[in-house]
XYZ file of C-alpha atoms in Angstrom:
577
model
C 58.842 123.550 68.159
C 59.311 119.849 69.029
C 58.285 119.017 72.450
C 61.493 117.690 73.495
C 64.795 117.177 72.218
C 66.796 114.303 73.436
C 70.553 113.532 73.062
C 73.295 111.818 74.966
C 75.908 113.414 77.499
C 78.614 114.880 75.623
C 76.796 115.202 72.157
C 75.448 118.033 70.316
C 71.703 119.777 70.941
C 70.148 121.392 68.135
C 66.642 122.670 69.111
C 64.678 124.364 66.391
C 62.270 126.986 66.582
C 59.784 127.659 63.517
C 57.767 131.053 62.864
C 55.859 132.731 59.637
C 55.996 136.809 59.191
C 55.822 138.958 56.694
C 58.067 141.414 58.279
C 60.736 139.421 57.002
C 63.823 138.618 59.165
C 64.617 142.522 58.850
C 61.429 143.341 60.906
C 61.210 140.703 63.636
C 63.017 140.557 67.148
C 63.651 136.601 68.349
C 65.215 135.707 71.850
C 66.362 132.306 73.078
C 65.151 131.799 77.146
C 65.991 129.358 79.721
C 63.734 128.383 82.476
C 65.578 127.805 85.663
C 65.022 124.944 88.245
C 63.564 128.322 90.263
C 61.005 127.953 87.220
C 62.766 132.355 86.297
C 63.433 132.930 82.737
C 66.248 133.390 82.092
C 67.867 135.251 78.652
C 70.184 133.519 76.600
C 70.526 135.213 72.683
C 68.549 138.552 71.178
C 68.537 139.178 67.763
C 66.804 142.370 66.359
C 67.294 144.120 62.653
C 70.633 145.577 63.662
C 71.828 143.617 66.550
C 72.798 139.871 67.376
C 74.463 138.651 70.736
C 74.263 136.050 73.785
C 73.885 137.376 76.923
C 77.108 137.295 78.935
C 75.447 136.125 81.762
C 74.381 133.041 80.492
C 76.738 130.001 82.413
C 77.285 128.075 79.080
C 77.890 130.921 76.059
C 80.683 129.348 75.106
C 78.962 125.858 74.249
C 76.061 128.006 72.097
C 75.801 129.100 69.377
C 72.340 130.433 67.207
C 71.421 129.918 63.071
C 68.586 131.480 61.218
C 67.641 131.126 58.068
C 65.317 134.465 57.387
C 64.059 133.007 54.331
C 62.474 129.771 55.810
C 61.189 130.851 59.114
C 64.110 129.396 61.287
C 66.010 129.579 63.836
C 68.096 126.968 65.445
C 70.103 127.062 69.205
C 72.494 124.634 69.172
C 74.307 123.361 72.772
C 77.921 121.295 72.004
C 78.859 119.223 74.340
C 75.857 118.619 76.863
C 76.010 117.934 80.227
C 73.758 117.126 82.872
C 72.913 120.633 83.947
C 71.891 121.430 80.470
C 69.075 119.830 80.835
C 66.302 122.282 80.904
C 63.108 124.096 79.385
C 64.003 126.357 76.397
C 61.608 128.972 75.103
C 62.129 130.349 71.649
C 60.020 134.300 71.488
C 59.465 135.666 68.163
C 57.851 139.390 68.094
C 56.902 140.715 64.826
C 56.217 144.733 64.579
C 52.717 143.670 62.760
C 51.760 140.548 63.362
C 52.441 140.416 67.570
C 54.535 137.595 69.573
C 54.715 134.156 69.385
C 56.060 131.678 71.925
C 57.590 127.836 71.374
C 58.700 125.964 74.161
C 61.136 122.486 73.943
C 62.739 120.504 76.911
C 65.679 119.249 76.353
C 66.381 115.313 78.074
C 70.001 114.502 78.688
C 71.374 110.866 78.837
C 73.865 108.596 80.058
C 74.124 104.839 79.503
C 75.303 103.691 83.221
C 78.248 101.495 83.657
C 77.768 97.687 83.503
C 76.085 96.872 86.517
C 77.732 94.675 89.320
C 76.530 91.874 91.980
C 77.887 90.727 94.991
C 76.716 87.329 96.950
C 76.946 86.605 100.523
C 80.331 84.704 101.253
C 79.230 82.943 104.501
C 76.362 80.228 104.261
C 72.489 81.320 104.999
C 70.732 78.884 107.415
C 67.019 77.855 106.877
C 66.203 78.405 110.519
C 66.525 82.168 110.259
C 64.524 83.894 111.798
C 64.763 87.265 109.767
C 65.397 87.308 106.189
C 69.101 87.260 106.047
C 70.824 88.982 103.631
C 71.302 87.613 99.871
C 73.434 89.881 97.936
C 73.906 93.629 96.748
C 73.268 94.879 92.973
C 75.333 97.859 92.143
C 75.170 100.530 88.869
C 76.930 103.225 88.813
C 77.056 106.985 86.707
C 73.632 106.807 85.052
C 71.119 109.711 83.613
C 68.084 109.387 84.782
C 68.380 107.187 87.378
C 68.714 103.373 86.602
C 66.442 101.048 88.333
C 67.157 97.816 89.647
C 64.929 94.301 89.754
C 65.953 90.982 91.272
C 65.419 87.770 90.214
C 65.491 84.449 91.580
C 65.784 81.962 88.603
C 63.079 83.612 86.205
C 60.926 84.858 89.022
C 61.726 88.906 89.524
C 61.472 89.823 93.330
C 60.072 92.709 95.272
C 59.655 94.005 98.653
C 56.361 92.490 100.184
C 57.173 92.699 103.774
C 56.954 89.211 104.643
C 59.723 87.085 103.234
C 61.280 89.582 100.763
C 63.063 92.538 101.591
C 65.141 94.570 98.620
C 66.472 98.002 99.899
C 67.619 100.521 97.221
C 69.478 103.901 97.662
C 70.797 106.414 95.162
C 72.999 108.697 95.359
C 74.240 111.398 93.072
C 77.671 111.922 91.870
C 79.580 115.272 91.585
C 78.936 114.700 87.877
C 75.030 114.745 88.235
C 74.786 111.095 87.408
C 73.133 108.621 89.469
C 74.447 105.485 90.966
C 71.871 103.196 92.583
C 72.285 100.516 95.287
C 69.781 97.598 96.050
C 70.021 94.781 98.964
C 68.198 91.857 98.287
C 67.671 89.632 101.782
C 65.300 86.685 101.463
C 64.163 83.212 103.889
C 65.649 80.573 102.423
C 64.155 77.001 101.879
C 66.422 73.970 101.004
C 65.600 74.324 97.199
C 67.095 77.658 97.124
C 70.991 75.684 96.730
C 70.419 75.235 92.970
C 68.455 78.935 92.741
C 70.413 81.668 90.707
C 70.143 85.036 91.606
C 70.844 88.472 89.769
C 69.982 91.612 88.875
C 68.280 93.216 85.609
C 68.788 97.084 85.210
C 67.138 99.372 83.029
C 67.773 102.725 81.833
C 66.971 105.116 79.540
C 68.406 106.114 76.191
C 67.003 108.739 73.711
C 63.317 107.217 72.396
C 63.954 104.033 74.427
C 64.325 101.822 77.328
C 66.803 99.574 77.678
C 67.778 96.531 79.658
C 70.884 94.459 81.234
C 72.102 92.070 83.513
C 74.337 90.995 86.104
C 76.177 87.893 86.443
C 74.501 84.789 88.129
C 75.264 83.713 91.778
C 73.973 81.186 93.754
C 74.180 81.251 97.869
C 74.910 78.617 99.639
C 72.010 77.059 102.087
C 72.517 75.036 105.155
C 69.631 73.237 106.149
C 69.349 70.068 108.285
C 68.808 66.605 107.949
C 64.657 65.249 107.488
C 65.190 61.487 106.871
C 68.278 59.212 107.363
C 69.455 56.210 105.663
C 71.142 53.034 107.670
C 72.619 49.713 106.295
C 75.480 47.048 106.607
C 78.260 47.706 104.528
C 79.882 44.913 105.773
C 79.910 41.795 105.595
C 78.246 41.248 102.811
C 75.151 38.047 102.510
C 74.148 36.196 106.085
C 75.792 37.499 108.996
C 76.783 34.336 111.464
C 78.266 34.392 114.603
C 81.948 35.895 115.317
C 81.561 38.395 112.615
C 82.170 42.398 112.924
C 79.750 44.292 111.649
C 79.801 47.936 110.279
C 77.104 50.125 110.388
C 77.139 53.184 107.926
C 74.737 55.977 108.781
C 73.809 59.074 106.791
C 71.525 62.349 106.500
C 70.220 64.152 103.786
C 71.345 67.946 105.430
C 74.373 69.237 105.593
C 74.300 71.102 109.073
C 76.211 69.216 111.630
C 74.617 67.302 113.194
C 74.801 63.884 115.914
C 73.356 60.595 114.227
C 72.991 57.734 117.496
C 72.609 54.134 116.460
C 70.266 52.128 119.443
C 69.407 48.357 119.127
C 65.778 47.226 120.387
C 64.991 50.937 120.996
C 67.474 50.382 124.298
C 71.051 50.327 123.977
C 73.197 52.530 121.967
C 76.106 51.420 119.952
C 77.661 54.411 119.106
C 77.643 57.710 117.758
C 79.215 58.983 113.937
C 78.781 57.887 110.388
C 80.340 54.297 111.032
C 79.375 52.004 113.854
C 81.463 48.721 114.183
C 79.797 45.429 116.038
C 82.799 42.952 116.573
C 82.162 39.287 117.553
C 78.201 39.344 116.789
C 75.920 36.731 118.950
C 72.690 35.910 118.278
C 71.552 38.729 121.263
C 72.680 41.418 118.564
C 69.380 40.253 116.237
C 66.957 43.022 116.526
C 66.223 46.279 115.064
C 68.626 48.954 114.470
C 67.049 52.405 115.109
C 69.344 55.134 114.200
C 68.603 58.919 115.318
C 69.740 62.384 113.959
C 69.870 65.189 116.835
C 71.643 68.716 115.713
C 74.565 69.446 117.435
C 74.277 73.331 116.974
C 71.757 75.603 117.646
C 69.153 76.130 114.748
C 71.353 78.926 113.313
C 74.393 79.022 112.094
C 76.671 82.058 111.020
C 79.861 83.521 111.071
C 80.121 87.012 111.472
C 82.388 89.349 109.203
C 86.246 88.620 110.214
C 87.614 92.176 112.118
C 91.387 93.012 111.651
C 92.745 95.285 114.502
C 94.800 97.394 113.527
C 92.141 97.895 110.785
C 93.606 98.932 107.271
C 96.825 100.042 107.288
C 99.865 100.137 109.589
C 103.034 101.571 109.433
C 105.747 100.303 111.411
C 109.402 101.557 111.588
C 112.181 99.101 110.262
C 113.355 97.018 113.331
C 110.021 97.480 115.734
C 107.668 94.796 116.124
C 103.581 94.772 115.291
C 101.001 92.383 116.623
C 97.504 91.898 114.909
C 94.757 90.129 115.428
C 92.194 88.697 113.224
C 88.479 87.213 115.038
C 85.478 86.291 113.320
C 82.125 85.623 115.659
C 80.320 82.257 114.431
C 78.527 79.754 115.980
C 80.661 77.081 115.408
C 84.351 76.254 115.428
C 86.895 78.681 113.671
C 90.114 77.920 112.236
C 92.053 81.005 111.129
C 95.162 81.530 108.691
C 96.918 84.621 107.339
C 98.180 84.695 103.615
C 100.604 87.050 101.904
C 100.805 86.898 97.997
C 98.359 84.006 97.782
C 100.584 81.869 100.333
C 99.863 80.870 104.005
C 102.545 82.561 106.021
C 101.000 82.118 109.277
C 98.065 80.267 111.418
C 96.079 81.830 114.291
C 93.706 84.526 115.111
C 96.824 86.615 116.216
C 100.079 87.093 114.662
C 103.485 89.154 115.411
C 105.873 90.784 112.844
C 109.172 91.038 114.854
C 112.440 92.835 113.840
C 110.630 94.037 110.541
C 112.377 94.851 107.051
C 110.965 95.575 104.058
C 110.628 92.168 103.132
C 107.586 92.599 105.476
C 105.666 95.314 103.738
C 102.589 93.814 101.762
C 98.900 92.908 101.850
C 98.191 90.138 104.559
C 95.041 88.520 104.345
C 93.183 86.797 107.077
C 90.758 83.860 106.269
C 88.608 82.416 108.997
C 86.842 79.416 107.841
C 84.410 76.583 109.760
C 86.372 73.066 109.789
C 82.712 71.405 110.038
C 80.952 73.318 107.087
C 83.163 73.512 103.639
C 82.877 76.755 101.837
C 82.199 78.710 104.554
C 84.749 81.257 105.759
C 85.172 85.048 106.079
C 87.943 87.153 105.511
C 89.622 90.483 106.620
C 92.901 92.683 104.762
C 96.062 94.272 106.899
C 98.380 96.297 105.085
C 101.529 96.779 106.424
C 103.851 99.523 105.532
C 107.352 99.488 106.694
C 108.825 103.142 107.091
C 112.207 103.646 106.492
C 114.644 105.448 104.168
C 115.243 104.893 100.518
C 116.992 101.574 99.817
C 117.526 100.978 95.190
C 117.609 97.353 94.411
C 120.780 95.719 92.920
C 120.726 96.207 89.479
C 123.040 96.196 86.931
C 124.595 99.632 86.162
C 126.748 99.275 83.860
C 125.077 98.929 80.100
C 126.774 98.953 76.315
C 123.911 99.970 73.511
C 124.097 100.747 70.159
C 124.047 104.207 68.865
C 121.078 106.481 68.147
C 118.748 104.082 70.193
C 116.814 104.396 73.167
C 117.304 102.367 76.446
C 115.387 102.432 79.671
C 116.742 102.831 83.133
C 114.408 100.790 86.489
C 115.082 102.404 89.797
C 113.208 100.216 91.725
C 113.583 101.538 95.588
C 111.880 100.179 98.553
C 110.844 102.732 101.211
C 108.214 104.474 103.318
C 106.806 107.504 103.127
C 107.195 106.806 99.242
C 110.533 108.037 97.998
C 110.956 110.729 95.747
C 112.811 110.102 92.621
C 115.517 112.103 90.372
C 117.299 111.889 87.629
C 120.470 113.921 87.506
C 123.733 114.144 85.247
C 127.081 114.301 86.731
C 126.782 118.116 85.576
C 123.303 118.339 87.896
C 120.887 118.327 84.865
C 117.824 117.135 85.444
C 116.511 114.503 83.537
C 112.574 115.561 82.907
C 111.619 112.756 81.087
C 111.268 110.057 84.269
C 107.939 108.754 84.973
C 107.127 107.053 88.580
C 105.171 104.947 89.757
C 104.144 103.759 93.415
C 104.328 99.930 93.938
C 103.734 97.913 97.691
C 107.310 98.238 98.659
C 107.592 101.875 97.565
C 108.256 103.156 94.446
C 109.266 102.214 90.799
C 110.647 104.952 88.624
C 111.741 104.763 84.306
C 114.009 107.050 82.589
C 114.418 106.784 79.064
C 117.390 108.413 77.456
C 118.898 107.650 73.577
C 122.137 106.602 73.297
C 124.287 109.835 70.927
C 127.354 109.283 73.163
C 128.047 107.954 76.587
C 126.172 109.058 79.454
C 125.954 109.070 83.409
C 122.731 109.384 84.940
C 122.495 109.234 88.939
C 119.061 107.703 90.316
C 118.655 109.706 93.611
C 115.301 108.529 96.016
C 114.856 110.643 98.630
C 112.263 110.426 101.849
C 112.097 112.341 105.739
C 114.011 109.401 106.814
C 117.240 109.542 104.025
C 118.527 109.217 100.673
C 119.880 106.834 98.406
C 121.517 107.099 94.984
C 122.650 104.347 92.053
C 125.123 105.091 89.306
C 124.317 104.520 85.770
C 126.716 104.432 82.526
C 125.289 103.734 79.363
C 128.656 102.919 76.816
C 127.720 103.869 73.299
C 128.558 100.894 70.576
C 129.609 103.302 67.253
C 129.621 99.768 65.299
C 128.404 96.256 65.570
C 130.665 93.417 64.343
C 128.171 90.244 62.954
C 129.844 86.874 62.534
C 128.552 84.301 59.939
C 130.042 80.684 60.208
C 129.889 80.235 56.370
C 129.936 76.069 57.173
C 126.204 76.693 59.397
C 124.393 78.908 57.192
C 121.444 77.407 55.855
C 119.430 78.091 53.101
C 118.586 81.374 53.979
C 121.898 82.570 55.141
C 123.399 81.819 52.141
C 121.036 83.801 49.907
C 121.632 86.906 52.484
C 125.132 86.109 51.039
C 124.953 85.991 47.682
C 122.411 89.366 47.613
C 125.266 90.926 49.213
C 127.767 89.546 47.027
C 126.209 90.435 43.652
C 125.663 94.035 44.895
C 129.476 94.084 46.325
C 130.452 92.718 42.710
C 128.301 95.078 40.703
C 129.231 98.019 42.720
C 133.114 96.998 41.965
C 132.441 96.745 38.385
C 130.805 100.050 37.883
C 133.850 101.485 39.698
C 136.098 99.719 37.395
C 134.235 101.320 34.344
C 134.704 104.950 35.831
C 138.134 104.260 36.631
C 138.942 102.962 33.523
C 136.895 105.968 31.598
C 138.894 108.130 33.244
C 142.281 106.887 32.763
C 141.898 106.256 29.244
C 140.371 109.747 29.039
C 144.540 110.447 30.941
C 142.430 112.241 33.703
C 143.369 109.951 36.298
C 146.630 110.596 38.371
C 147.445 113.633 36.119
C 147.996 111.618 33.096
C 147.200 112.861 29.627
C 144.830 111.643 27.426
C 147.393 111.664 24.499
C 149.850 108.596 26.409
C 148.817 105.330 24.999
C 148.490 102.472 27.276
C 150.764 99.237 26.250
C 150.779 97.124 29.023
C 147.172 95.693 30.464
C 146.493 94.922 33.615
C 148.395 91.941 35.186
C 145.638 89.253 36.324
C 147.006 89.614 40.282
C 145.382 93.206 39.390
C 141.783 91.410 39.023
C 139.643 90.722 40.859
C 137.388 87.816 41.053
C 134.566 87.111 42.961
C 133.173 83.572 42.840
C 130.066 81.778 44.975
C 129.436 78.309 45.207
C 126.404 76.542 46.590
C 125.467 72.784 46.770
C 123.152 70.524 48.241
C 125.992 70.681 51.506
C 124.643 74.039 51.682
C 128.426 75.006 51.271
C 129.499 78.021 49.943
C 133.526 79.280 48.803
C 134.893 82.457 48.252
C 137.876 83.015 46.264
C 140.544 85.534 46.947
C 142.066 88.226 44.749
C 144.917 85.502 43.523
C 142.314 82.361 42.980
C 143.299 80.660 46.250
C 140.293 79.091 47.702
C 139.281 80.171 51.883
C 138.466 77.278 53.762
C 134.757 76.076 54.131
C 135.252 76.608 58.138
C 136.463 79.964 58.215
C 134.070 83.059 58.962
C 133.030 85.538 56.667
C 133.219 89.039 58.641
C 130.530 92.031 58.053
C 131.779 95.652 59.506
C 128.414 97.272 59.813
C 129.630 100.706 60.478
């Protein structure tokens, strides 16, 4: 027997078991085991001269199912539709009335290819001056057999835990499935160079006879690190400075913490503090050297804590009452704070009151806290608000016309909270089965689709603890549909639609005319006799004559029975019935 047999979750397992006796199939016994996680064997099939069966008390008979082939010295267990839990030791145990027992033995491995693997960076800047290694980002896989593993990288550089400057935390955990899905937290000191690094995550996992390998997305964090040199110099005027002119000093650092830059003249006074420092009215006393000084104006960290929503998650609020939330984020620095709904700013401040609510107020509101001094960094936190209520449809328009035999959908759109349940009823009270619904942020959407065989009612009826409301609908059923051709407009194509239809019209008429004509000569037509002879032909008013014209006007004419000619600008009329 092979050693192992390997196959992915879901496919078929054949393991196969090879013996030589001279008993022939007739005079050997063979049994299929299991070896249990308890390391028990366990009986799964027995096959003797006279009898063949699985044991009923093996969990998965009805996925087995066991071949032989007497002949060649075979027999082959084969498992449809693996799972996790399949995979185990099998034993194969052959006993020959002559030649003894033999024994075979396979394992059979069970895979799953994981999901693609996901990576999340830190929103909020990571300061230089940290003392701990502050956290970088989280990889993520999910629903894998065996268990995935996860390496980070920084650039082409893989990382790993050495206690110092690197930290990466990983946790599994197993899903009600059996499969794995792994965790890893990468957290890291930062230097300055680490604002152009790219960071992600390469997992591996197995597949049968291989290994195999892919990756997350790149991220890069953002680093705040402070200034280490400073540049100075006269942006204006420009040349030889003389007497009565203003000067302006620009000053600048290379970090991008805030931070205080001081400009001082002779290492005594100072001028001023900022970017731009303005002289007015220079004398020759303001000749000297310009010194200018960075200081930081923060503390040698800088964060911003996670933003907390209170009430946290959801709320539910009757129509009419009032809620208050707040929204605070910790941080070192300066906060601004704004709340959107639907991607728009509806509101500014760390707290913010919904008075007299409707249902215009139910939604997602999202908080963003963000630092004025530092761009990019900012936090946010989610409130959703749930207005309860009863039922109320949205206008719509009830009344519908459709053409026979088709099918047309009905929307009942209704706002509400708890969600509202839907029906669809006849005047008659038969339920329409068909509806499907679906629960939006304002309550519920349901669809009913009927086909149009004659007119019909149907009543949308939502439904919660706190009421009910009900729309109309009546669907008119169109037997016919009346097309209108301007025969002056039609263009090239219109007028061969035309003239298609016109041939057949005119070839249809003229085999009538032929069995018509058969049949009265033949006098079986309006009880004549065939013996009357006919002496008078048809009178030309009794003709008809079809005749189409087309020119480079794109203009076509129809003649009438008598040879009068329609005008160009009338309408040629179609009864589709």
């Amino acid at each position: 027997m092979e050693d192992r047999v390997e196959v992915f979750r879901g496919d078929k397992a054949q393991i196969t078991c090879l013996f030589k006796s001279g008993d022939g199939i007739g005079g050997i016994t063979i049994q299929w085991l299991y070896v249990t996680r308890l390391r028990e064997k366990q009986p799964i099939y027995y096959q003797d001269a006279t009898t063949k069966y699985i044991e009923s008390s093996f969990p998965y008979k009805d996925r087995i199912n066991v071949t032989d082939n007497g002949a060649r010295g075979e027999t082959v267990l084969t498992i449809n539709d693996v799972q996790i839990r399949d995979e185990m030791e099998f034993i194969c145990l052959v006993r020959s009335l002559t030649e003894g027992t033999g024994e075979g033995r396979t394992k059979l491995k069970v895979f799953e290819k994981p999901e693609r693997p996901t990576i999340e960076g830190m929103e909020t800047g990571i300061s230089v001056n940290e003392k701990t290694p502050p956290k970088i980002g989280v990889c993520e896989v999910k629903n894998g057999f065996p268990k995935p593993n996860i390496t980070w990288y920084r650039n082409t550089t893989p990382l790993h835990d050495d206690g110092d400057g690197v930290s990466v935390k990983s946790s599994s955990t197993v899903e009600s499935s059996g499969l794995f899905s792994v965790r890893s937290e990468l957290s890291m000191k930062v230097t300055k160079e680490d604002k152009n690094a790219k960071f992600y995550c390469e997992v591996s996992y197995f597949v049968p006879g291989a290994t195999r390998m892919t990756e997350t997305n790149r991220i890069n964090i953002t680093v705040y690190y402070p200034s280490t040199a400073v540049d100075v110099w006269v942006d204006s005027p420009k040349g030889k400075i003389k007497e009565g002119d203003s000067i302006v000093f620009h000053c600048r650092g290379n970090g991008n913490t805030p931070s205080l830059l001081t400009l001082s003249h002779n290492n005594g006074d100072v001028l001023g503090d900022g970017n731009i420092v303005v002289l007015e009215n220079v004398s020759r006393q303001h000749s000297g050297v310009y010194k200018l000084i960075v200081n930081c104006k923060e503390p040698a960290w800088i964060y911003l804590d996670p933003a907390v929503v209170k009430p946290e998650d959801t709320v539910v609020v009757a129509q009419g009452e009032a809620v208050t939330a707040t929204c605070n984020a910790l941080s070192s620095l300066q906060t601004n704070t704004a709340w959107f709904k639907n991607g728009e700013e509806v509101f500014t401040g760390h707290t913010v009151t919904l008075k007299d609510v409707t249902f215009d107020n139910t939604g997602t509101y999202t908080c963003v806290v963000t630092v004025p001094e530092i761009e990019g960094m900012e936090t946010s936190g989610t409130l959703d608000v749930r207005v309860a209520g009863p039922p109320k449809i949205m206008e719509q328009d009830t009344e519908i016309t459709a053409a026979f035999d088709t099918m047309v959908e009905l929307s009942c759109h209704v706002r509400g909270f708890p969600p509202p349940s839907v029906t669809w009823n006849s005047p008659d009270g038969e339920v329409f089965k068909m509806a499907s619904q679906k629960e939006t942020e304002e309550g519920v959407e349901s669809v009913l689709s009927v086909k149009v065989i004659s007119d019909i009612t149907a009543l949308c009826r939502a439904s919660n603890k706190y009421g009910t409301d009900s729309v109309t609908f009546n669907i008119k059923a169109s037997e016919s549909l009346l097309l209108v051709f301007p025969v002056s407009t039609l263009g090239v194509c219109g007028s061969g639609v035309i003239i298609a239809v016109v041939i057949i019209c005119i070839l249809l008429l003229a085999i009538l005319g032929s069995v018509l004509y058969f049949l009265y000569k033949k006098g079986k037509l309006c009880g004549r006799s065939g013996k009357q002879d006919i002496t008078k032909g048809k009178s030309n008013k009794e003709n008809i004559v079809v005749e189409m014209k087309s020119d480079n006007t794109e203009e076509a004419t129809l003649l009438g029975v008598n040879g009068e000619k329609q005008p160009a600008s009338e309408q040629v009329n179609f009864l589709i019935l």
